CSV table of C-alpha atoms and ligand atoms in Angstrom, one decimal:
chain,number,residue,atom,x,y,z
A,30,UNK,CA,47.8,183.0,-142.2
A,31,UNK,CA,47.6,184.0,-145.8
A,32,UNK,CA,47.5,187.6,-146.9
A,33,UNK,CA,44.4,188.2,-149.0
A,34,UNK,CA,45.0,189.0,-152.7
A,35,UNK,CA,44.3,192.7,-153.4
A,36,UNK,CA,42.4,194.2,-156.3
A,37,UNK,CA,45.5,196.0,-157.3
A,38,UNK,CA,47.5,192.7,-157.5
A,39,UNK,CA,44.8,191.2,-159.6
A,40,UNK,CA,44.6,194.2,-161.9
A,41,UNK,CA,48.4,194.0,-162.4
A,42,UNK,CA,48.1,190.3,-163.3
A,43,UNK,CA,45.3,191.0,-165.8
A,44,UNK,CA,47.4,193.6,-167.4
A,45,UNK,CA,49.9,190.9,-168.4
A,46,UNK,CA,47.3,188.6,-170.0
A,47,UNK,CA,44.6,191.0,-171.4
A,48,UNK,CA,45.8,190.4,-175.0
A,49,UNK,CA,44.8,186.8,-174.8
A,50,UNK,CA,42.1,186.7,-172.1
A,51,UNK,CA,38.8,188.6,-172.7
A,52,UNK,CA,37.6,190.8,-169.8
A,53,UNK,CA,34.4,188.7,-169.4
A,54,UNK,CA,36.4,185.5,-169.0
A,55,UNK,CA,38.8,187.2,-166.5
A,56,UNK,CA,35.8,188.1,-164.3
A,57,UNK,CA,35.2,184.3,-163.9
A,58,UNK,CA,38.8,183.5,-163.5
A,59,UNK,CA,39.8,186.3,-161.1
A,60,UNK,CA,38.3,184.8,-157.9
A,61,UNK,CA,40.0,181.4,-158.7
A,62,UNK,CA,43.3,183.1,-159.2
A,63,UNK,CA,42.9,185.1,-155.9
A,64,UNK,CA,42.1,181.8,-154.1
A,65,UNK,CA,45.1,180.0,-155.5
A,66,UNK,CA,47.5,182.8,-154.6
A,67,UNK,CA,46.2,182.6,-151.0
A,68,UNK,CA,46.4,178.8,-150.9
A,69,UNK,CA,50.0,178.9,-152.2
A,70,UNK,CA,50.9,180.9,-149.0
A,71,UNK,CA,48.9,178.7,-146.7
A,72,UNK,CA,50.4,175.5,-148.1
A,73,UNK,CA,53.9,176.9,-148.8
A,74,UNK,CA,53.5,175.7,-152.3
A,75,UNK,CA,55.2,176.5,-155.6
A,76,UNK,CA,53.4,176.1,-158.9
A,77,UNK,CA,55.3,174.8,-161.9
A,78,UNK,CA,53.6,175.3,-165.3
A,79,UNK,CA,54.5,173.9,-168.7
A,80,UNK,CA,54.4,176.1,-171.8
A,81,UNK,CA,51.4,174.1,-173.1
A,82,UNK,CA,49.3,175.3,-170.1
A,83,UNK,CA,46.6,177.9,-170.8
A,84,UNK,CA,47.6,181.6,-170.2
A,85,UNK,CA,45.3,181.9,-167.2
A,86,UNK,CA,47.6,179.3,-165.5
A,87,UNK,CA,50.9,180.0,-167.2
A,88,UNK,CA,50.9,183.8,-166.7
A,89,UNK,CA,48.9,184.3,-163.5
A,90,UNK,CA,49.6,181.7,-160.9
A,91,UNK,CA,52.9,180.0,-161.9
A,92,UNK,CA,56.1,180.5,-160.0
A,93,UNK,CA,58.2,178.6,-162.5
A,94,UNK,CA,57.4,178.3,-166.2
A,95,UNK,CA,59.1,176.5,-169.0
A,96,UNK,CA,59.5,173.4,-171.1
A,97,UNK,CA,60.3,169.9,-169.7
A,98,UNK,CA,64.0,170.6,-169.4
A,99,UNK,CA,63.5,174.0,-167.6
A,100,UNK,CA,60.9,172.5,-165.3
A,101,UNK,CA,63.2,169.5,-164.4
A,102,UNK,CA,66.1,171.8,-163.6
A,103,UNK,CA,64.0,174.2,-161.5
A,104,UNK,CA,62.1,171.4,-159.7
A,105,UNK,CA,65.4,170.3,-158.1
A,106,UNK,CA,65.8,173.7,-156.4
A,107,UNK,CA,62.3,174.3,-155.2
A,108,UNK,CA,62.4,175.1,-151.4
A,109,UNK,CA,58.7,175.3,-150.9
A,110,UNK,CA,57.1,172.3,-149.1
A,111,UNK,CA,54.7,171.5,-151.9
A,112,UNK,CA,55.1,171.4,-155.7
A,113,UNK,CA,52.0,171.7,-157.8
A,114,UNK,CA,52.7,170.5,-161.3
A,115,UNK,CA,50.5,172.2,-164.0
A,116,UNK,CA,51.5,169.8,-166.7
A,117,UNK,CA,51.2,166.1,-167.2
A,118,UNK,CA,52.0,163.1,-165.0
A,119,UNK,CA,55.5,162.4,-166.2
A,120,UNK,CA,56.4,166.0,-165.4
A,121,UNK,CA,55.1,165.6,-161.8
A,122,UNK,CA,57.0,162.3,-161.5
A,123,UNK,CA,60.2,164.0,-162.7
A,124,UNK,CA,59.7,166.7,-160.0
A,125,UNK,CA,59.3,163.9,-157.4
A,126,UNK,CA,62.3,161.9,-158.6
A,127,UNK,CA,64.5,165.0,-158.4
A,128,UNK,CA,63.1,166.5,-155.2
A,129,UNK,CA,61.8,163.5,-153.2
A,130,UNK,CA,61.3,165.3,-149.8
A,131,UNK,CA,58.6,167.5,-151.3
A,132,UNK,CA,54.9,166.8,-151.6
A,133,UNK,CA,54.3,166.8,-155.4
A,134,UNK,CA,50.7,167.3,-156.5
A,135,UNK,CA,49.1,166.7,-159.9
A,136,UNK,CA,45.8,168.5,-160.0
A,137,UNK,CA,44.2,165.9,-162.4
A,138,UNK,CA,45.3,162.3,-162.6
A,139,UNK,CA,43.9,162.0,-166.1
A,140,UNK,CA,46.7,164.4,-167.4
A,141,UNK,CA,48.7,161.6,-169.1
A,142,UNK,CA,50.6,161.5,-172.4
A,143,UNK,CA,50.3,159.3,-175.5
A,144,UNK,CA,54.0,159.1,-175.8
A,145,UNK,CA,54.6,158.1,-172.1
A,146,UNK,CA,51.9,155.4,-172.4
A,147,UNK,CA,53.4,153.9,-175.6
A,148,UNK,CA,56.2,152.0,-173.8
A,149,UNK,CA,56.7,150.0,-170.6
A,150,UNK,CA,59.7,149.0,-168.6
A,151,UNK,CA,59.3,145.4,-170.0
A,152,UNK,CA,59.5,146.9,-173.5
A,153,UNK,CA,62.8,148.5,-172.6
A,154,UNK,CA,64.2,145.4,-171.1
A,155,UNK,CA,63.3,143.5,-174.3
A,156,UNK,CA,65.0,146.2,-176.5
A,157,UNK,CA,68.1,145.9,-174.3
A,158,UNK,CA,68.2,142.1,-174.6
A,159,UNK,CA,67.9,142.4,-178.4
A,160,UNK,CA,70.7,145.0,-178.5
A,161,UNK,CA,73.2,144.0,-175.8
A,162,UNK,CA,75.5,146.7,-174.6
A,163,UNK,CA,73.7,149.4,-176.6
A,164,UNK,CA,72.9,152.5,-174.4
A,165,UNK,CA,69.3,153.6,-174.0
A,166,UNK,CA,68.5,157.3,-174.5
A,167,UNK,CA,65.0,158.1,-173.2
A,168,UNK,CA,63.0,161.2,-173.8
A,169,UNK,CA,61.7,162.6,-170.5
A,170,UNK,CA,58.2,162.1,-171.8
A,171,UNK,CA,58.1,158.6,-170.2
A,172,UNK,CA,57.0,157.0,-166.9
A,173,UNK,CA,59.4,156.7,-164.0
A,174,UNK,CA,59.9,152.9,-164.5
A,175,UNK,CA,61.0,153.4,-168.1
A,176,UNK,CA,63.5,156.1,-167.0
A,177,UNK,CA,64.8,153.6,-164.4
A,178,UNK,CA,65.6,151.1,-167.2
A,179,UNK,CA,67.5,153.8,-169.2
A,180,UNK,CA,71.1,155.0,-169.3
A,181,UNK,CA,70.3,158.7,-169.8
A,182,UNK,CA,67.3,160.9,-170.4
A,183,UNK,CA,67.0,163.8,-172.9
A,184,UNK,CA,64.5,166.5,-173.8
A,185,UNK,CA,63.8,168.1,-177.2
A,186,UNK,CA,66.1,170.9,-176.0
A,187,UNK,CA,69.1,168.7,-175.5
A,188,UNK,CA,68.5,165.4,-177.4
A,189,UNK,CA,71.4,165.9,-179.9
A,190,UNK,CA,73.9,166.9,-177.2
A,191,UNK,CA,72.9,164.0,-175.0
A,192,UNK,CA,73.3,161.5,-177.8
A,193,UNK,CA,76.7,163.0,-178.8
A,194,UNK,CA,77.8,162.9,-175.2
A,195,UNK,CA,77.8,159.1,-175.2
A,196,UNK,CA,80.5,158.8,-177.8
A,197,UNK,CA,79.1,155.6,-179.3
A,198,UNK,CA,78.1,154.5,-182.8
A,199,UNK,CA,74.7,152.9,-181.9
A,200,UNK,CA,72.0,153.8,-179.4
A,201,UNK,CA,68.4,152.8,-178.5
A,202,UNK,CA,66.3,156.0,-178.7
A,203,UNK,CA,62.8,155.9,-177.1
A,204,UNK,CA,59.9,156.5,-177.4
A,205,UNK,CA,59.4,159.3,-180.0
A,206,UNK,CA,60.3,158.1,-183.5
A,207,UNK,CA,60.2,161.7,-185.0
A,208,UNK,CA,62.5,163.3,-182.4
A,209,UNK,CA,64.8,160.3,-182.9
A,210,UNK,CA,64.8,160.7,-186.7
A,211,UNK,CA,65.4,164.5,-186.3
A,212,UNK,CA,68.4,163.8,-184.1
A,213,UNK,CA,69.7,161.1,-186.5
A,214,UNK,CA,69.5,163.6,-189.4
A,215,UNK,CA,72.0,165.7,-187.5
A,216,UNK,CA,74.2,162.7,-186.4
A,217,UNK,CA,74.1,160.4,-189.4
A,218,UNK,CA,77.1,158.4,-188.2
A,219,UNK,CA,75.2,157.1,-185.2
A,220,UNK,CA,72.8,154.1,-185.8
A,221,UNK,CA,69.6,154.4,-183.9
A,222,UNK,CA,67.1,151.8,-182.8
A,223,UNK,CA,63.8,153.7,-182.6
A,224,UNK,CA,60.5,153.0,-180.9
A,225,UNK,CA,57.1,153.9,-182.4
A,226,UNK,CA,55.5,156.1,-179.7
A,227,UNK,CA,54.7,159.4,-181.3
A,228,UNK,CA,52.9,162.4,-179.7
A,229,UNK,CA,49.2,162.3,-180.6
A,230,UNK,CA,49.2,166.1,-180.9
A,231,UNK,CA,52.3,166.7,-183.2
A,232,UNK,CA,51.6,163.7,-185.4
A,233,UNK,CA,48.5,165.4,-186.7
A,234,UNK,CA,50.4,168.2,-188.5
A,235,UNK,CA,51.2,167.5,-192.2
A,236,UNK,CA,53.7,169.0,-194.7
A,237,UNK,CA,50.8,169.9,-197.0
A,238,UNK,CA,49.2,172.0,-194.2
A,239,UNK,CA,52.5,173.9,-193.7
A,240,UNK,CA,52.9,174.4,-197.5
A,241,UNK,CA,49.4,175.9,-197.6
A,242,UNK,CA,50.3,178.3,-194.8
A,243,UNK,CA,53.5,179.3,-196.6
A,244,UNK,CA,51.5,180.0,-199.8
A,245,UNK,CA,49.0,182.1,-197.9
A,246,UNK,CA,51.6,184.1,-196.0
A,247,UNK,CA,54.7,184.4,-198.3
A,248,UNK,CA,58.0,185.0,-196.5
A,249,UNK,CA,56.5,184.1,-193.0
A,250,UNK,CA,59.0,182.1,-190.9
A,251,UNK,CA,57.8,178.6,-189.9
A,252,UNK,CA,58.9,177.2,-186.5
A,253,UNK,CA,58.4,173.5,-186.0
A,254,UNK,CA,58.6,171.2,-182.9
A,255,UNK,CA,60.8,168.1,-183.5
A,256,UNK,CA,58.0,165.8,-182.4
A,257,UNK,CA,56.4,166.6,-185.8
A,258,UNK,CA,56.6,164.1,-188.8
A,259,UNK,CA,59.6,164.5,-191.2
A,260,UNK,CA,57.6,166.1,-194.0
A,261,UNK,CA,56.6,168.9,-191.6
A,262,UNK,CA,60.2,169.4,-190.3
A,263,UNK,CA,61.3,169.6,-194.0
A,264,UNK,CA,59.2,172.8,-194.4
A,265,UNK,CA,60.7,174.5,-191.3
A,266,UNK,CA,62.8,177.6,-191.1
A,267,UNK,CA,63.7,176.6,-187.5
A,268,UNK,CA,63.1,173.3,-185.7
A,269,UNK,CA,63.5,173.2,-181.9
A,270,UNK,CA,61.9,172.7,-178.5
A,271,UNK,CA,59.2,174.9,-177.2
A,272,UNK,CA,61.8,177.0,-175.3
A,273,UNK,CA,63.9,177.2,-178.5
A,274,UNK,CA,60.9,178.4,-180.5
A,275,UNK,CA,60.0,181.0,-177.8
A,276,UNK,CA,63.6,182.3,-177.8
A,277,UNK,CA,63.6,182.4,-181.6
A,278,UNK,CA,60.5,184.7,-181.6
A,279,UNK,CA,62.0,186.9,-178.9
A,280,UNK,CA,65.3,187.2,-180.7
A,281,UNK,CA,64.0,187.8,-184.3
A,282,UNK,CA,60.7,189.6,-183.5
A,283,UNK,CA,59.2,188.8,-186.9
A,284,UNK,CA,56.0,190.7,-187.8
A,285,UNK,CA,54.3,187.3,-188.3
A,286,UNK,CA,55.3,183.7,-187.5
A,287,UNK,CA,53.8,180.2,-187.7
A,288,UNK,CA,54.2,178.0,-184.7
A,289,UNK,CA,53.7,174.3,-185.6
A,290,UNK,CA,53.3,172.9,-182.1
A,291,UNK,CA,50.6,172.5,-179.4
A,292,UNK,CA,48.7,175.7,-179.9
A,293,UNK,CA,48.3,177.0,-176.3
A,294,UNK,CA,52.0,177.8,-176.5
A,295,UNK,CA,51.4,180.4,-179.1
A,296,UNK,CA,49.1,182.3,-176.7
A,297,UNK,CA,51.9,182.2,-174.1
A,298,UNK,CA,54.6,183.4,-176.5
A,299,UNK,CA,52.2,186.1,-177.7
A,300,UNK,CA,51.8,187.5,-174.2
A,301,UNK,CA,55.6,188.0,-174.2
A,302,UNK,CA,55.8,189.3,-177.7
A,303,UNK,CA,52.9,191.7,-178.2
A,304,UNK,CA,54.1,193.0,-181.6
A,305,UNK,CA,54.2,189.5,-183.3
A,306,UNK,CA,51.2,188.0,-185.0
A,307,UNK,CA,51.1,184.2,-184.3
A,308,UNK,CA,49.7,181.9,-187.0
A,309,UNK,CA,49.0,178.4,-185.7
A,310,UNK,CA,47.1,175.4,-187.0
A,311,UNK,CA,45.5,174.6,-183.6
A,312,UNK,CA,46.1,171.1,-182.2
A,313,UNK,CA,45.5,171.0,-178.5
A,314,UNK,CA,47.0,168.5,-176.1
A,315,UNK,CA,43.9,166.9,-174.4
A,316,UNK,CA,46.0,165.8,-171.4
A,317,UNK,CA,47.5,169.3,-170.7
A,318,UNK,CA,44.0,170.7,-171.0
A,319,UNK,CA,42.9,168.6,-168.0
A,320,UNK,CA,44.6,171.1,-165.7
A,321,UNK,CA,42.4,174.2,-164.9
A,322,UNK,CA,42.3,176.9,-162.4
A,323,UNK,CA,39.4,175.0,-160.6
A,324,UNK,CA,41.5,171.8,-160.5
A,325,UNK,CA,44.4,173.7,-159.0
A,326,UNK,CA,42.2,175.2,-156.3
A,327,UNK,CA,40.8,171.7,-155.5
A,328,UNK,CA,44.3,170.2,-155.5
A,329,UNK,CA,45.7,172.8,-153.0
A,330,UNK,CA,42.6,172.7,-150.8
A,331,UNK,CA,42.5,168.8,-150.6
A,332,UNK,CA,46.2,168.2,-151.1
A,333,UNK,CA,45.5,165.9,-154.0
A,334,UNK,CA,46.7,164.0,-156.1
A,335,UNK,CA,50.1,163.1,-154.5
A,336,UNK,CA,52.7,161.5,-156.6
A,337,UNK,CA,54.6,158.6,-155.1
A,338,UNK,CA,57.3,156.5,-156.7
A,339,UNK,CA,58.8,153.3,-155.4
A,340,UNK,CA,62.3,154.2,-154.0
A,341,UNK,CA,64.1,151.6,-156.0
A,342,UNK,CA,62.6,152.9,-159.2
A,343,UNK,CA,63.1,156.6,-158.2
A,344,UNK,CA,66.8,156.2,-157.5
A,345,UNK,CA,67.5,154.5,-160.8
A,346,UNK,CA,65.3,157.0,-162.7
A,347,UNK,CA,67.2,159.8,-161.0
A,348,UNK,CA,70.5,158.5,-162.3
A,349,UNK,CA,69.2,158.8,-165.9
A,350,UNK,CA,68.0,162.3,-165.2
A,351,UNK,CA,71.1,163.3,-163.4
A,352,UNK,CA,73.3,162.1,-166.3
A,353,UNK,CA,71.2,164.3,-168.6
A,354,UNK,CA,71.5,167.3,-166.4
A,355,UNK,CA,75.3,167.2,-166.6
A,356,UNK,CA,75.3,167.5,-170.4
A,357,UNK,CA,76.0,171.0,-171.5
A,358,UNK,CA,73.9,172.6,-174.3
B,429,SF4,S1,51.7,167.3,-176.3
B,429,SF4,FE1,52.1,165.2,-176.9
B,429,SF4,S2,54.0,164.6,-175.8
B,429,SF4,FE2,53.2,166.5,-174.8
B,429,SF4,S3,52.0,165.7,-173.1
B,429,SF4,FE3,50.6,166.0,-174.9
B,429,SF4,S4,50.5,164.0,-175.8
B,429,SF4,FE4,52.3,164.0,-174.5
């Protein structure tokens, strides 16, 4: 029997997010948050939330928060019976691959990813046939069957270290061409066969847009995600994963900073760094935005949508993820 959520608990939660959620909006969200907290107890569920989730999910109902690498690491150790992934499908698949005895729920099956949809297992088999003996490094933003055809996975947090760990002079790097080129710029001695499967959110940023921001706010540091095109990365003071950017802001505490990435993340970083003004040209991920407090309530009430992966694919995909998780960063 779940313990009802008290008004004091809800007030304490609102205190955390009141800088980014107006009181009127909170009045609408509060009963949904209370219901989710009760359902989590009833179902013995843990909620994992990616940094691109809206603050009313990221800072109110989530048990585990982070970027793809952090969520993958934590998903392995979840002891609750049910994992609810507030993120996109490949993240829910990763949780199921790593912790198969759990029921993994994705609140909205439309939460996909342009990058994951850009490449199939057949494409990978063809690339391998064209480049015999060349290892395949696969960004985690891919479907399970693509991971199963790969030698090792990586995230934007560990891509360079993963490539270096192989000790070879040529790799196939899929599917993000910009992350691949950014890694290649740091490891010029390694030849990389790239795939053209960019992120539909980060590809919309331009170098000109960043230069205009720099002119408007002289001296402001610019932090850029490596899924952005090269002319955007060329303007960066720091390039790194979402967790890297978040850490950079926490460590440096600038008065003002530009975050060139999916813009919901700036709200979440802002909650943790109240003294820092966030400037962001706002590109939202339409797939991440599919997840809402209402869809999480429905998911836990109806126990939908469960993620299932064919065992043969799961085991081979897990090998690629396991190899990644042994690489030190
Ligand atoms: S931000 Fe880009 S890479 Fe991330 S889920 Fe959305 S479309 Fe995919």
